[in-house]
Amino acid sequence: MIRPFLSIVTINYNNCIGLEKTIASIISQNYRNFEFLVIDGDSTDGSKVILAKNNDGINYSISEPDTGIYNAMNKGIKAASGEYLLFLNSGDVLNGVTALENFILHPDFVGDIIYGDYKFEKGEKVYPEYLTPLFFVRSSL
């Protein structure tokens, strides 16, 4: 079975608590054929300490000012070398230690773009099973 190489990119700015959760989620994965990149916007809240503490589990990190999340995402894309990109931003976590393995090694995995669903830790917001253009129009205003 082919084990695609994945680049996981995390964008962070002044969210050290969320960053720590995200890092723990990624480094606990059973699927190990990935690189982990963290792009930090020159945080001042202790995020740099979290990055230094977890340096062994992070393949590439940079902490410098940027012009916003999309600028940071573009930095991550340029630094990534994987066949696939996964953006898992600061505060986001994977659902269990087999999350990467479950979708990357799934027999029906053939897509160029994969959309994952999400859950809220403490919220009750519900999203439809099938996302339509109308949903995106209504929910982004």
PDB file of C-alpha atoms in Angstrom, residues 6-141:
ATOM      1  CA  LEU A   6       1.847  14.582   4.000  1.00  0.00           C
ATOM      2  CA  SER A   7       2.765  18.139   4.986  1.00  0.00           C
ATOM      3  CA  ILE A   8       0.871  19.356   8.040  1.00  0.00           C
ATOM      4  CA  VAL A   9       0.916  23.142   8.316  1.00  0.00           C
ATOM      5  CA  THR A  10      -0.144  24.947  11.479  1.00  0.00           C
ATOM      6  CA  ILE A  11      -0.639  28.706  11.502  1.00  0.00           C
ATOM      7  CA  ASN A  12      -0.404  30.426  14.878  1.00  0.00           C
ATOM      8  CA  TYR A  13      -0.533  33.908  16.317  1.00  0.00           C
ATOM      9  CA  ASN A  14      -0.722  34.483  20.076  1.00  0.00           C
ATOM     10  CA  ASN A  15      -2.570  31.235  20.803  1.00  0.00           C
ATOM     11  CA  CYS A  16      -0.049  29.300  22.903  1.00  0.00           C
ATOM     12  CA  ILE A  17      -2.722  27.168  24.604  1.00  0.00           C
ATOM     13  CA  GLY A  18      -4.269  26.179  21.280  1.00  0.00           C
ATOM     14  CA  LEU A  19      -0.839  25.625  19.736  1.00  0.00           C
ATOM     15  CA  GLU A  20       0.103  23.191  22.485  1.00  0.00           C
ATOM     16  CA  LYS A  21      -3.116  21.200  21.894  1.00  0.00           C
ATOM     17  CA  THR A  22      -2.508  21.088  18.150  1.00  0.00           C
ATOM     18  CA  ILE A  23       1.105  19.969  18.519  1.00  0.00           C
ATOM     19  CA  ALA A  24       0.106  17.208  20.964  1.00  0.00           C
ATOM     20  CA  SER A  25      -2.579  16.024  18.558  1.00  0.00           C
ATOM     21  CA  ILE A  26      -0.177  15.823  15.619  1.00  0.00           C
ATOM     22  CA  ILE A  27       2.793  14.222  17.338  1.00  0.00           C
ATOM     23  CA  SER A  28       0.551  11.509  18.811  1.00  0.00           C
ATOM     24  CA  GLN A  29      -0.524  10.218  15.378  1.00  0.00           C
ATOM     25  CA  ASN A  30       0.147   6.586  14.443  1.00  0.00           C
ATOM     26  CA  TYR A  31       0.699   7.551  10.790  1.00  0.00           C
ATOM     27  CA  ARG A  32       4.224   8.955  10.695  1.00  0.00           C
ATOM     28  CA  ASN A  33       4.871   9.660   7.001  1.00  0.00           C
ATOM     29  CA  PHE A  34       4.522  13.411   7.371  1.00  0.00           C
ATOM     30  CA  GLU A  35       6.377  16.604   8.046  1.00  0.00           C
ATOM     31  CA  PHE A  36       5.045  19.127  10.525  1.00  0.00           C
ATOM     32  CA  LEU A  37       5.481  22.839   9.861  1.00  0.00           C
ATOM     33  CA  VAL A  38       4.479  25.677  12.193  1.00  0.00           C
ATOM     34  CA  ILE A  39       4.249  29.236  10.910  1.00  0.00           C
ATOM     35  CA  ASP A  40       4.005  31.698  13.775  1.00  0.00           C
ATOM     36  CA  GLY A  41       3.315  35.406  13.297  1.00  0.00           C
ATOM     37  CA  ASP A  42       5.907  36.571  15.853  1.00  0.00           C
ATOM     38  CA  SER A  43       3.699  35.792  18.845  1.00  0.00           C
ATOM     39  CA  THR A  44       4.293  37.463  22.199  1.00  0.00           C
ATOM     40  CA  ASP A  45       2.184  35.163  24.418  1.00  0.00           C
ATOM     41  CA  GLY A  46       4.563  32.269  25.050  1.00  0.00           C
ATOM     42  CA  SER A  47       3.994  30.480  21.730  1.00  0.00           C
ATOM     43  CA  LYS A  48       7.731  30.605  20.974  1.00  0.00           C
ATOM     44  CA  VAL A  49       8.404  28.763  24.240  1.00  0.00           C
ATOM     45  CA  ILE A  50       5.902  26.061  23.195  1.00  0.00           C
ATOM     46  CA  LEU A  51       7.660  25.756  19.820  1.00  0.00           C
ATOM     47  CA  ALA A  52      11.071  25.407  21.483  1.00  0.00           C
ATOM     48  CA  LYS A  53       9.732  22.849  23.973  1.00  0.00           C
ATOM     49  CA  ASN A  54       8.322  20.711  21.139  1.00  0.00           C
ATOM     50  CA  ASN A  55      11.166  21.217  18.669  1.00  0.00           C
ATOM     51  CA  ASP A  56      11.790  17.464  18.303  1.00  0.00           C
ATOM     52  CA  GLY A  57       8.285  16.900  16.919  1.00  0.00           C
ATOM     53  CA  ILE A  58       8.342  19.857  14.514  1.00  0.00           C
ATOM     54  CA  ASN A  59      10.243  19.594  11.238  1.00  0.00           C
ATOM     55  CA  TYR A  60      10.133  23.288  10.371  1.00  0.00           C
ATOM     56  CA  SER A  61       9.086  26.361  12.290  1.00  0.00           C
ATOM     57  CA  ILE A  62       9.436  30.061  11.787  1.00  0.00           C
ATOM     58  CA  SER A  63       8.315  32.946  13.948  1.00  0.00           C
ATOM     59  CA  GLU A  64       8.288  36.280  12.168  1.00  0.00           C
ATOM     60  CA  PRO A  65       5.804  39.053  11.429  1.00  0.00           C
ATOM     61  CA  ASP A  66       3.426  38.448   8.549  1.00  0.00           C
ATOM     62  CA  THR A  67       0.595  40.325   6.889  1.00  0.00           C
ATOM     63  CA  GLY A  68      -2.154  37.949   7.983  1.00  0.00           C
ATOM     64  CA  ILE A  69      -3.289  34.352   7.911  1.00  0.00           C
ATOM     65  CA  TYR A  70      -3.085  33.969   4.126  1.00  0.00           C
ATOM     66  CA  ASN A  71       0.457  35.302   4.049  1.00  0.00           C
ATOM     67  CA  ALA A  72       1.331  32.772   6.768  1.00  0.00           C
ATOM     68  CA  MET A  73      -0.418  29.970   4.855  1.00  0.00           C
ATOM     69  CA  ASN A  74       1.576  30.842   1.724  1.00  0.00           C
ATOM     70  CA  LYS A  75       4.793  30.638   3.754  1.00  0.00           C
ATOM     71  CA  GLY A  76       3.739  27.157   4.870  1.00  0.00           C
ATOM     72  CA  ILE A  77       2.933  26.072   1.317  1.00  0.00           C
ATOM     73  CA  LYS A  78       6.334  27.279   0.080  1.00  0.00           C
ATOM     74  CA  ALA A  79       8.158  25.408   2.848  1.00  0.00           C
ATOM     75  CA  ALA A  80       6.134  22.181   2.461  1.00  0.00           C
ATOM     76  CA  SER A  81       7.405  19.220   0.465  1.00  0.00           C
ATOM     77  CA  GLY A  82       4.556  16.733   0.899  1.00  0.00           C
ATOM     78  CA  GLU A  83       2.337  15.224  -1.750  1.00  0.00           C
ATOM     79  CA  TYR A  84      -0.661  16.495   0.231  1.00  0.00           C
ATOM     80  CA  LEU A  85      -1.155  19.521   2.479  1.00  0.00           C
ATOM     81  CA  LEU A  86      -3.185  19.507   5.659  1.00  0.00           C
ATOM     82  CA  PHE A  87      -3.873  22.859   7.295  1.00  0.00           C
ATOM     83  CA  LEU A  88      -4.512  22.229  10.969  1.00  0.00           C
ATOM     84  CA  ASN A  89      -4.364  25.613  12.583  1.00  0.00           C
ATOM     85  CA  SER A  90      -3.569  26.525  16.146  1.00  0.00           C
ATOM     86  CA  GLY A  91      -6.271  25.216  18.465  1.00  0.00           C
ATOM     87  CA  ASP A  92      -7.473  22.550  16.013  1.00  0.00           C
ATOM     88  CA  VAL A  93      -6.949  18.886  16.866  1.00  0.00           C
ATOM     89  CA  LEU A  94      -7.245  15.587  15.042  1.00  0.00           C
ATOM     90  CA  ASN A  95      -9.935  13.214  16.271  1.00  0.00           C
ATOM     91  CA  GLY A  96      -7.835  10.461  17.859  1.00  0.00           C
ATOM     92  CA  VAL A  97      -4.380   9.003  17.217  1.00  0.00           C
ATOM     93  CA  THR A  98      -5.526   7.176  14.077  1.00  0.00           C
ATOM     94  CA  ALA A  99      -7.124  10.180  12.326  1.00  0.00           C
ATOM     95  CA  LEU A 100      -4.397  10.587   9.674  1.00  0.00           C
ATOM     96  CA  GLU A 101      -4.110   6.846   9.153  1.00  0.00           C
ATOM     97  CA  ASN A 102      -7.876   6.482   8.744  1.00  0.00           C
ATOM     98  CA  PHE A 103      -8.167   8.846   5.817  1.00  0.00           C
ATOM     99  CA  ILE A 104      -4.723   8.613   4.159  1.00  0.00           C
ATOM    100  CA  LEU A 105      -4.725   4.796   4.106  1.00  0.00           C
ATOM    101  CA  HIS A 106      -8.429   4.405   3.336  1.00  0.00           C
ATOM    102  CA  PRO A 107      -8.876   2.171   0.245  1.00  0.00           C
ATOM    103  CA  ASP A 108     -11.063   4.800  -1.434  1.00  0.00           C
ATOM    104  CA  PHE A 109      -8.573   7.634  -0.873  1.00  0.00           C
ATOM    105  CA  VAL A 110      -7.964   9.008  -4.362  1.00  0.00           C
ATOM    106  CA  GLY A 111      -8.855  12.688  -4.073  1.00  0.00           C
ATOM    107  CA  ASP A 112      -6.816  15.765  -4.790  1.00  0.00           C
ATOM    108  CA  ILE A 113      -8.837  17.775  -2.277  1.00  0.00           C
ATOM    109  CA  ILE A 114     -10.157  16.429   0.988  1.00  0.00           C
ATOM    110  CA  TYR A 115     -12.557  18.284   3.231  1.00  0.00           C
ATOM    111  CA  GLY A 116     -12.811  17.210   6.835  1.00  0.00           C
ATOM    112  CA  ASP A 117     -15.685  17.867   9.141  1.00  0.00           C
ATOM    113  CA  TYR A 118     -15.204  19.381  12.548  1.00  0.00           C
ATOM    114  CA  LYS A 119     -16.660  19.363  16.012  1.00  0.00           C
ATOM    115  CA  PHE A 120     -16.818  22.101  18.606  1.00  0.00           C
ATOM    116  CA  GLU A 121     -15.470  21.300  22.060  1.00  0.00           C
ATOM    117  CA  LYS A 122     -18.083  23.314  23.930  1.00  0.00           C
ATOM    118  CA  GLY A 123     -20.490  24.538  21.283  1.00  0.00           C
ATOM    119  CA  GLU A 124     -23.775  23.334  19.917  1.00  0.00           C
ATOM    120  CA  LYS A 125     -23.554  24.715  16.394  1.00  0.00           C
ATOM    121  CA  VAL A 126     -24.771  22.126  13.879  1.00  0.00           C
ATOM    122  CA  TYR A 127     -23.770  21.964  10.231  1.00  0.00           C
ATOM    123  CA  PRO A 128     -25.567  20.137   7.427  1.00  0.00           C
ATOM    124  CA  GLU A 129     -24.297  16.772   6.248  1.00  0.00           C
ATOM    125  CA  TYR A 130     -23.956  18.078   2.673  1.00  0.00           C
ATOM    126  CA  LEU A 131     -22.531  21.542   2.185  1.00  0.00           C
ATOM    127  CA  THR A 132     -24.052  23.571  -0.646  1.00  0.00           C
ATOM    128  CA  PRO A 133     -23.037  26.913  -2.167  1.00  0.00           C
ATOM    129  CA  LEU A 134     -26.119  28.465  -0.547  1.00  0.00           C
ATOM    130  CA  PHE A 135     -24.922  27.307   2.893  1.00  0.00           C
ATOM    131  CA  PHE A 136     -21.551  29.011   2.364  1.00  0.00           C
ATOM    132  CA  VAL A 137     -23.215  32.233   1.192  1.00  0.00           C
ATOM    133  CA  ARG A 138     -25.534  32.352   4.193  1.00  0.00           C
ATOM    134  CA  SER A 139     -22.937  31.334   6.785  1.00  0.00           C
ATOM    135  CA  SER A 140     -20.186  33.709   5.714  1.00  0.00           C
ATOM    136  CA  LEU A 141     -22.149  36.945   5.885  1.00  0.00           C
TER     137      LEU A 141
END
